[in-house]
Coordinates of C-alpha atoms in Angstrom, one line a residue:
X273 CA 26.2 -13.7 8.3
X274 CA 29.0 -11.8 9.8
X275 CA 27.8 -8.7 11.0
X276 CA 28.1 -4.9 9.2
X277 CA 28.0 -1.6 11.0
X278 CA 25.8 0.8 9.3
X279 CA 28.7 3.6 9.4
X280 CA 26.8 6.6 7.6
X281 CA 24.0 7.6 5.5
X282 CA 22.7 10.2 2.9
X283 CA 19.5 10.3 0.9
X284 CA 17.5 12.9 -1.6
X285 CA 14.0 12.3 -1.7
X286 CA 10.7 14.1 -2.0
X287 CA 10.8 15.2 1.5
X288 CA 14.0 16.4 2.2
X289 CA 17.4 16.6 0.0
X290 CA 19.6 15.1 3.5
X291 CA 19.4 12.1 5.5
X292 CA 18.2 14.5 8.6
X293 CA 15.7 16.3 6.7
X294 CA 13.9 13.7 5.1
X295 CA 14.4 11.2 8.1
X296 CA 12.7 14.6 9.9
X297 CA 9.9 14.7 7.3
X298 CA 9.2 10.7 7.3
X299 CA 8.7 11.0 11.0
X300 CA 6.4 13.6 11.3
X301 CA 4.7 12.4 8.2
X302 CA 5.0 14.5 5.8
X303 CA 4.7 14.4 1.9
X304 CA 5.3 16.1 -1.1
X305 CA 2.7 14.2 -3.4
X306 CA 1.3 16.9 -6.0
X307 CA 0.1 16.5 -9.7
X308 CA 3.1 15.5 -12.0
X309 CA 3.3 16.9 -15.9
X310 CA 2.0 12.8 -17.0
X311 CA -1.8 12.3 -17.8
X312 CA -3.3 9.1 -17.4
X313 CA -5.7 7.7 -19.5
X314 CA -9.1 9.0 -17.5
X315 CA -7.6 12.5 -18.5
X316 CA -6.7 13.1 -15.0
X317 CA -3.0 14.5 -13.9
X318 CA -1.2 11.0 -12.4
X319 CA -0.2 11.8 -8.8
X320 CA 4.1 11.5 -7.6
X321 CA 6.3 12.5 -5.3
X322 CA 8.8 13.9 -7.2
X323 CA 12.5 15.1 -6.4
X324 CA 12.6 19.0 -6.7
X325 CA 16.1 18.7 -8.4
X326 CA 17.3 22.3 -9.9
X327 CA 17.2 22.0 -13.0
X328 CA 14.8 19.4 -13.4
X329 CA 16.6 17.0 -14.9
X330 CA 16.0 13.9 -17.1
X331 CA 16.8 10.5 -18.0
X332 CA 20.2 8.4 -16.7
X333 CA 21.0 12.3 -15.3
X334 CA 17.9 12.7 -13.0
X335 CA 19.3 9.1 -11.4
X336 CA 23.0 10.6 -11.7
X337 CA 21.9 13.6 -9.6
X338 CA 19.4 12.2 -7.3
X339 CA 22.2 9.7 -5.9
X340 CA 25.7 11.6 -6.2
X341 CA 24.2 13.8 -3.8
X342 CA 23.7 11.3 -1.3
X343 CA 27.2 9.1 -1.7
X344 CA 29.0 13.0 -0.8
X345 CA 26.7 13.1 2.1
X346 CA 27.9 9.6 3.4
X347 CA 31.6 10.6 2.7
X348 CA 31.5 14.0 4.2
X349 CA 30.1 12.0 7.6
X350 CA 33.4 10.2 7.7
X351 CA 35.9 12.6 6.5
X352 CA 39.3 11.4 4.9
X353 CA 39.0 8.0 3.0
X354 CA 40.7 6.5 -0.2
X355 CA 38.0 6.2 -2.6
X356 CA 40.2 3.6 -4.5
X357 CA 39.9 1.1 -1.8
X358 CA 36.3 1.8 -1.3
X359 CA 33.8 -0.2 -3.6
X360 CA 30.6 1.0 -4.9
X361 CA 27.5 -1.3 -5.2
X362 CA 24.8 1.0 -7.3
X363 CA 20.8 -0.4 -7.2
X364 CA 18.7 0.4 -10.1
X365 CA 15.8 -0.5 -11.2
X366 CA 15.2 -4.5 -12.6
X367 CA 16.6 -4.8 -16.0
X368 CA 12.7 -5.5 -17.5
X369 CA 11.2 -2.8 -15.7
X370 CA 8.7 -0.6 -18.7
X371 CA 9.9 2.8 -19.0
X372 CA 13.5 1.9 -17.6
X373 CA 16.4 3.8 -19.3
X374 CA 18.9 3.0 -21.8
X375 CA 22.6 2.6 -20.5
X376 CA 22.5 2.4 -17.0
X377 CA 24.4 -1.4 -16.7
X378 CA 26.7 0.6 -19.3
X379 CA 27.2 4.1 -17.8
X380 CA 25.6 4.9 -14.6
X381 CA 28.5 4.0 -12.4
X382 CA 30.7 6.1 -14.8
X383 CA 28.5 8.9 -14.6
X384 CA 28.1 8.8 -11.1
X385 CA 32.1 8.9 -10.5
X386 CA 32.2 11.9 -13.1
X387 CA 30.1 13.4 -11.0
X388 CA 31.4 13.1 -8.0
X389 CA 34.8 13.4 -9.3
X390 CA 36.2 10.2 -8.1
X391 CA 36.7 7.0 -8.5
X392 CA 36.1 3.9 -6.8
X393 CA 37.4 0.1 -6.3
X394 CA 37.4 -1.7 -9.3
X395 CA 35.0 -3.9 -7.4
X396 CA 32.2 -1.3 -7.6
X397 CA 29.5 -2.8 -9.6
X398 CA 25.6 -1.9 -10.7
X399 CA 23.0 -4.3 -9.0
X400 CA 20.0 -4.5 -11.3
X401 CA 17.6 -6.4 -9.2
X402 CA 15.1 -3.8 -8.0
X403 CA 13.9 -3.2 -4.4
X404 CA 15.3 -6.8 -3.5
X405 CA 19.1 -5.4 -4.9
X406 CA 19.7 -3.8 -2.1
X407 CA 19.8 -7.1 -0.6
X408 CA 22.4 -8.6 -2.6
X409 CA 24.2 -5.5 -2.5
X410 CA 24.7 -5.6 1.1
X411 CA 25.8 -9.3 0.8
X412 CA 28.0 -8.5 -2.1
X413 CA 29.5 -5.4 0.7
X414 CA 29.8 -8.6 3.5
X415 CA 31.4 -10.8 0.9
X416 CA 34.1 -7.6 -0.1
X417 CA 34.8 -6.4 3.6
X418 CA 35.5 -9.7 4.9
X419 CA 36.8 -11.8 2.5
X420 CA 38.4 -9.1 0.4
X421 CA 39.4 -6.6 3.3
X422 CA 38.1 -3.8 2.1
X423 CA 37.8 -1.2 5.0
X424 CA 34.3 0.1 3.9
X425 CA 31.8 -0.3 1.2
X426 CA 28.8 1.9 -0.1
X427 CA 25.4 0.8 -0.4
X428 CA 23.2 3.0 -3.2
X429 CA 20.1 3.1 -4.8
X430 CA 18.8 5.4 -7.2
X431 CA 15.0 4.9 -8.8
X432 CA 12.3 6.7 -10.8
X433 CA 8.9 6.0 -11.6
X434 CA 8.1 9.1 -13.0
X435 CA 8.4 8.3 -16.8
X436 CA 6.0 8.3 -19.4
X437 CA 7.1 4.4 -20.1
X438 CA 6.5 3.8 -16.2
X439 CA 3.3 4.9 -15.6
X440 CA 1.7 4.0 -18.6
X441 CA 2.8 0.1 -18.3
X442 CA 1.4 0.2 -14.5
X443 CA -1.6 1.8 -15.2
X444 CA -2.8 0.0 -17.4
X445 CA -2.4 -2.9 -15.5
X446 CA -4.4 -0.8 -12.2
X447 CA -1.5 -0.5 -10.3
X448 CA -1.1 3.0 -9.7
X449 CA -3.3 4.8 -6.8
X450 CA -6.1 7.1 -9.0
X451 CA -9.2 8.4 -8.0
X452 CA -10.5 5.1 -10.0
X453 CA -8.3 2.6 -8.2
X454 CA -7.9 2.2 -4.6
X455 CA -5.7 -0.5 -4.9
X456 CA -2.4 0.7 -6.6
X457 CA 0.3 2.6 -5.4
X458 CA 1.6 6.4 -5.8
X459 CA 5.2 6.7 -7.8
X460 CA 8.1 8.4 -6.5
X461 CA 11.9 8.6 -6.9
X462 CA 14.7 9.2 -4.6
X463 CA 18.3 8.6 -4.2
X464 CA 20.1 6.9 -1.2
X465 CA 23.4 5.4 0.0
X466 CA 24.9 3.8 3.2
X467 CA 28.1 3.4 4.5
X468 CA 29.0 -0.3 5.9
X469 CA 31.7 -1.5 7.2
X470 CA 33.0 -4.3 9.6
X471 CA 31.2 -4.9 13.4
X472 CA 34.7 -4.1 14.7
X473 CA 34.9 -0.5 13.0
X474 CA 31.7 0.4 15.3
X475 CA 30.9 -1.4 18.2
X476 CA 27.9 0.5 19.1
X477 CA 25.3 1.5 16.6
X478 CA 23.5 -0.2 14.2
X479 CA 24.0 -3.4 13.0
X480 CA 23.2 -5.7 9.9
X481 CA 22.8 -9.2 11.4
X482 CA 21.2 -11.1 9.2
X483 CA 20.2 -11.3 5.8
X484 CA 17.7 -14.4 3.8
X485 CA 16.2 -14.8 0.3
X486 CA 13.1 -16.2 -1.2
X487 CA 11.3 -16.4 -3.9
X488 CA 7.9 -16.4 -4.5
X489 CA 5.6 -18.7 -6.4
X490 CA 2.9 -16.4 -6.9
X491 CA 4.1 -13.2 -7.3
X492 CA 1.6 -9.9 -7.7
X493 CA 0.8 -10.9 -11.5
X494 CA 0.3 -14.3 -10.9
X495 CA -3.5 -15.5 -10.6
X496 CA -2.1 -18.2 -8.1
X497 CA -3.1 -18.8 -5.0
X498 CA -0.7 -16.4 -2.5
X499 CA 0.8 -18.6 0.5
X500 CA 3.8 -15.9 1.1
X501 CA 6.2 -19.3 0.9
X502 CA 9.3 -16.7 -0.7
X503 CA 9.2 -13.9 1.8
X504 CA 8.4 -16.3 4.7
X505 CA 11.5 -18.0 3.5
X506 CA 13.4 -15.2 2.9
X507 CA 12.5 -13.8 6.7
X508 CA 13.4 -17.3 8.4
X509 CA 16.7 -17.0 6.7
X510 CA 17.3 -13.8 7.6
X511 CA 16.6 -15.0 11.5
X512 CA 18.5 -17.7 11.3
X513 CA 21.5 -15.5 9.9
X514 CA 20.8 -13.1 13.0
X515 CA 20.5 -16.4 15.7
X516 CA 17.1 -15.0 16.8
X517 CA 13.9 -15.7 16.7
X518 CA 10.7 -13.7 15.6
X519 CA 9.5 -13.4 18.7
X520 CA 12.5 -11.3 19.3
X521 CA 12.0 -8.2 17.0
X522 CA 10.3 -5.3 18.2
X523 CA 9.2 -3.7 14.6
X524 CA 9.6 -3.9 11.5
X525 CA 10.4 -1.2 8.5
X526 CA 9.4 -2.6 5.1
X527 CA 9.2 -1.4 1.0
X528 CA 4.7 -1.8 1.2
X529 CA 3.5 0.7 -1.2
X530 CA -0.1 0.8 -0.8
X531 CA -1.2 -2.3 -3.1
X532 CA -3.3 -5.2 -1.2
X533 CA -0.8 -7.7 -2.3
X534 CA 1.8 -6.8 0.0
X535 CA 0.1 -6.1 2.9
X536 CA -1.4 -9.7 2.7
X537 CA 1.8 -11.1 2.0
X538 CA 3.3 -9.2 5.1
X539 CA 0.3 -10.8 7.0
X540 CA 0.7 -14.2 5.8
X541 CA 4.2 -14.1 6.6
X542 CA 3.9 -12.8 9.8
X543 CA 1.6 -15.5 10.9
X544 CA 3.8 -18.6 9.2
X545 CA 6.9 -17.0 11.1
X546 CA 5.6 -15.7 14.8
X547 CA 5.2 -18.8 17.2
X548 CA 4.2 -16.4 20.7
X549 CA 1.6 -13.7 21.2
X550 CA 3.3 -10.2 20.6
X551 CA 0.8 -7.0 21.9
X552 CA 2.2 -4.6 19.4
X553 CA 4.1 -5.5 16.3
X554 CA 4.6 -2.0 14.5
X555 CA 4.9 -1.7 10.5
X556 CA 7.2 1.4 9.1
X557 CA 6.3 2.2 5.4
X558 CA 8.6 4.8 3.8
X559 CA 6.0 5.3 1.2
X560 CA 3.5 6.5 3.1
X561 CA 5.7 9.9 2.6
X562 CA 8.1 8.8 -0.2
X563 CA 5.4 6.6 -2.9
X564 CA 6.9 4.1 -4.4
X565 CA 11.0 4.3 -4.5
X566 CA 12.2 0.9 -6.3
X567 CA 16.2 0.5 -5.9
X568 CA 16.5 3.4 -3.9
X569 CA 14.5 1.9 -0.8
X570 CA 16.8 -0.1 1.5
X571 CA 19.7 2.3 1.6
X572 CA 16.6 4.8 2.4
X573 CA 15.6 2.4 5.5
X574 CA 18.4 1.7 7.0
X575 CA 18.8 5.9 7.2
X576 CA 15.7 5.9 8.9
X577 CA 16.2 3.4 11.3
X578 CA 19.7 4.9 12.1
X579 CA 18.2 7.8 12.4
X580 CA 15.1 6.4 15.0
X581 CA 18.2 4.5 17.1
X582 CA 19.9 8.0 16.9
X583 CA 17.2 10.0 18.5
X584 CA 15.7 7.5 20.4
X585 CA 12.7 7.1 19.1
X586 CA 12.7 3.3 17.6
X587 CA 10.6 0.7 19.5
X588 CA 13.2 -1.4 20.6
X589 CA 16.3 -2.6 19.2
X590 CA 16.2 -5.1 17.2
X591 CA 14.3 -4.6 13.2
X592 CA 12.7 -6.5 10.7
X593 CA 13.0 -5.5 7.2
X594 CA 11.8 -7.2 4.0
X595 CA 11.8 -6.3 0.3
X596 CA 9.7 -8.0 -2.5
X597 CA 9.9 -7.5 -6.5
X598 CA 6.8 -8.2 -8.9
X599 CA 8.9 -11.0 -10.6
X600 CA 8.6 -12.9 -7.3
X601 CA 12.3 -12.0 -6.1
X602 CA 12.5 -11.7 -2.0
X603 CA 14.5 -10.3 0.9
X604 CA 15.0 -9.8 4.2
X605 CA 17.4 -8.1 6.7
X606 CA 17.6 -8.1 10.6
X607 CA 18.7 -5.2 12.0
X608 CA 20.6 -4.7 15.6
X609 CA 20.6 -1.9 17.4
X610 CA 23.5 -1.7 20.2

C-alpha cells in the first residue's frame, strides 16, 4: 500500500477523556470497570467500563458525544484546516449487532457534524463493519488521499456495548466475563479518531505500511474446527503490503478481549506466519483497561502506539496489529515507526 502518516489523534474512553490521559492510564494499567445499572440473568450487576460522559447520555447521542470529542481533539493538534476538503470515515458497530441503534447509517454522520459545527467532504461516509471497519476505513483514507488528493482524512470509531439489547444477546450466549463465566469478555464503549495523511506530509513518525484482509471459516460461533486460515491471511497480506517479513516486527497491539477464541486464534496465527525463533514477541490488549470497544478500537490503537513511539517506550519500531469480527470478517495493519 502506499504509506499514511498517522498525523494526530484523540480518544474518550473509560480511562481518560484525551488521547494523553487515557494513553497515560492504558500504560500504567489502569481501569474504570465498576458495576453498570444492567442485571444479568444470575441477578448479579453485569460489569463495564463505562464513559463518565456529563450528562449521561443515551442512544445515537452517547456515540455522538463519545466521538465529537475526539475528532476536535485531532483538529485542535493541527490547527487551521478546511473541513470541506477533509473526509470523514465514521466506524460503528456491524449492522447485525443485538442491541445496535436505530439510525446510525442514516444520521450519525449528520449528528456528528451538528455537533461539531462543521462539515466535511462529501466523501465522508459511515463504515458499518465492526472492529474490522477500521480497516477498510483506513484503506478507504489511502484510496481518497492518493487517488483523490485530499490533503488529510479522519479515521473514527465510536461503540457501545452497554445496552440492554447488547448484553442480554451475549450473555446468553456466555460471552460476557461473570463470576459464572471465565471465558467471556467485559463491555466497554469509547470514542476515537486519527488523523492520516500522505508519507510526504510527515516524514518521521508513525507510519501505516501495510494493510491485509481475511476471512475466516470458523468464526467464534462456529462449531468448526479453528485453523486461523482468515487472520493468518489477512496478517501475510498485510506483510506483504509492508515488504517485510514476520520476523521483522517487534510487537504487536491487537482488539483480544479476554475470550479463549482469540487468543488461540492469535496463537495459531502466530505460528502459521513466524518462520525464525523470536525471544520475546509482546501482545498489547487495550481491553485489559478499556473491555471490549467494537468500532472504536483501531483509531484507539494507533493513539497508543503513537503515543509509545512518542515517549519512547514501544519495543521497537515496527507493529503488528490485527482485528477480527464474530461474523468471521479479518484485518491486519503493519505499523512503522521512523
Amino acid at each position: 500500500m502506499r504509506p499514511l502518516s498517522v498525523l494526530a489523534c484523540g480518544m474518550m474512553t473509560s480511562v481518560g477523556l484525551n488521547a494523553p490521559a487515557a494513553c497515560a492510564a492504558i500504560r500504567a494499567g489502569l481501569t474504570n470497570f465498576a458495576e453498570t445499572r444492567f442485571m444479568g440473568r444470575d441477578g448479579e450487576w453485569i460489569v463495564g467500563a463505562e464513559v463518565p460522559l456529563d450528562p449521561p447520555w443515551r442512544g445515537r447521542a452517547k456515540l455522538v458525544h463519545m466521538v465529537a470529542p475526539a475528532i476536535r481533539e485531532c483538529l485542535d493538534a493541527v490547527g487551521s484546516v478546511d473541513l470541506e476538503k477533509m473526509p470523514l470515515l465514521l466506524c460503528v458497530s456491524e449492522k447485525d449487532r443485538p442491541g445496535r441503534f436505530a439510525g446510525i447509517e442514516e444520521h450519525l454522520l449528520a449528528e456528528v457534524q451538528e455537533a461539531l459545527g462543521m462539515t466535511f467532504h462529501p466523501d465522508s461516509a459511515v463504515i458499518s463493519r465492526g472492529r474490522v471497519g477500521g480497516v477498510s476505513a483506513v484503506q478507504k483514507a489511502e484510496t481518497l488521499i492518493y487517488e483523490q488528493h485530499v490533503r488529510s482524512c479522519i479515521v473514527a470509531g465510536t461503540d457501545t456495548y452497554l445496552t440492554a439489547g447488547t448484553l442480554s444477546s451475549f450473555e446468553q450466549d456466555l460471552r460476557l466475563l461473570t463470576t459464572e463465566n471465565s471465558d467471556g469478555f467485559l463491555p466497554g464503549e469509547a470514542g476515537a479518531a486519527v488523523l492520516l495523511g500522505p508519507e510526504a506530509q510527515s516524514s518521521s513518525g508513525i507510519h501505516i505500511t501495510g494493510i491485509g484482509f481475511g476471512t475466516e471459516p470458523a468464526p467464534i460461533t462456529s462449531e468448526e474446527p479453528l485453523r486461523a486460515d482468515g487472520l493468518t491471511e489477512a496478517i501475510k497480506n498485510a506483510l506483504t503490503s509492508a515488504r517485510l517479513k514476520m520476523g521483522d516486527l517487534d510487537f504487536r497491539i491487537c482488539d483480544l478481549s479476554g475470550e479463549q477464541y482469540g487468543f488461540k486464534e492469535a496463537a495459531l496465527a502466530l505460528s502459521r506466519t513466524l518462520r525464525e525463533r523470536k525471544e520475546f514477541f509482546d501482545i498489547w490488549l487495550l481491553a485489559e483497561s478499556l473491555g471490549e470497544t467494537g468500532a472504536a478500537v483501531l483509531p484507539a490503537i494507533l493513539g497508543v502506539a503513537g503515543a509509545a513511539f512518542q515517549k519512547e517506550y514501544a519495543l521497537g519500531d515496527n507493529v503488528l496489529c490485527h482485528f477480527g469480527n464474530d461474523d468471521g470478517s479479518r484485518g491486519a495493519i503493519i505499523l512503522q515507526h521512523t
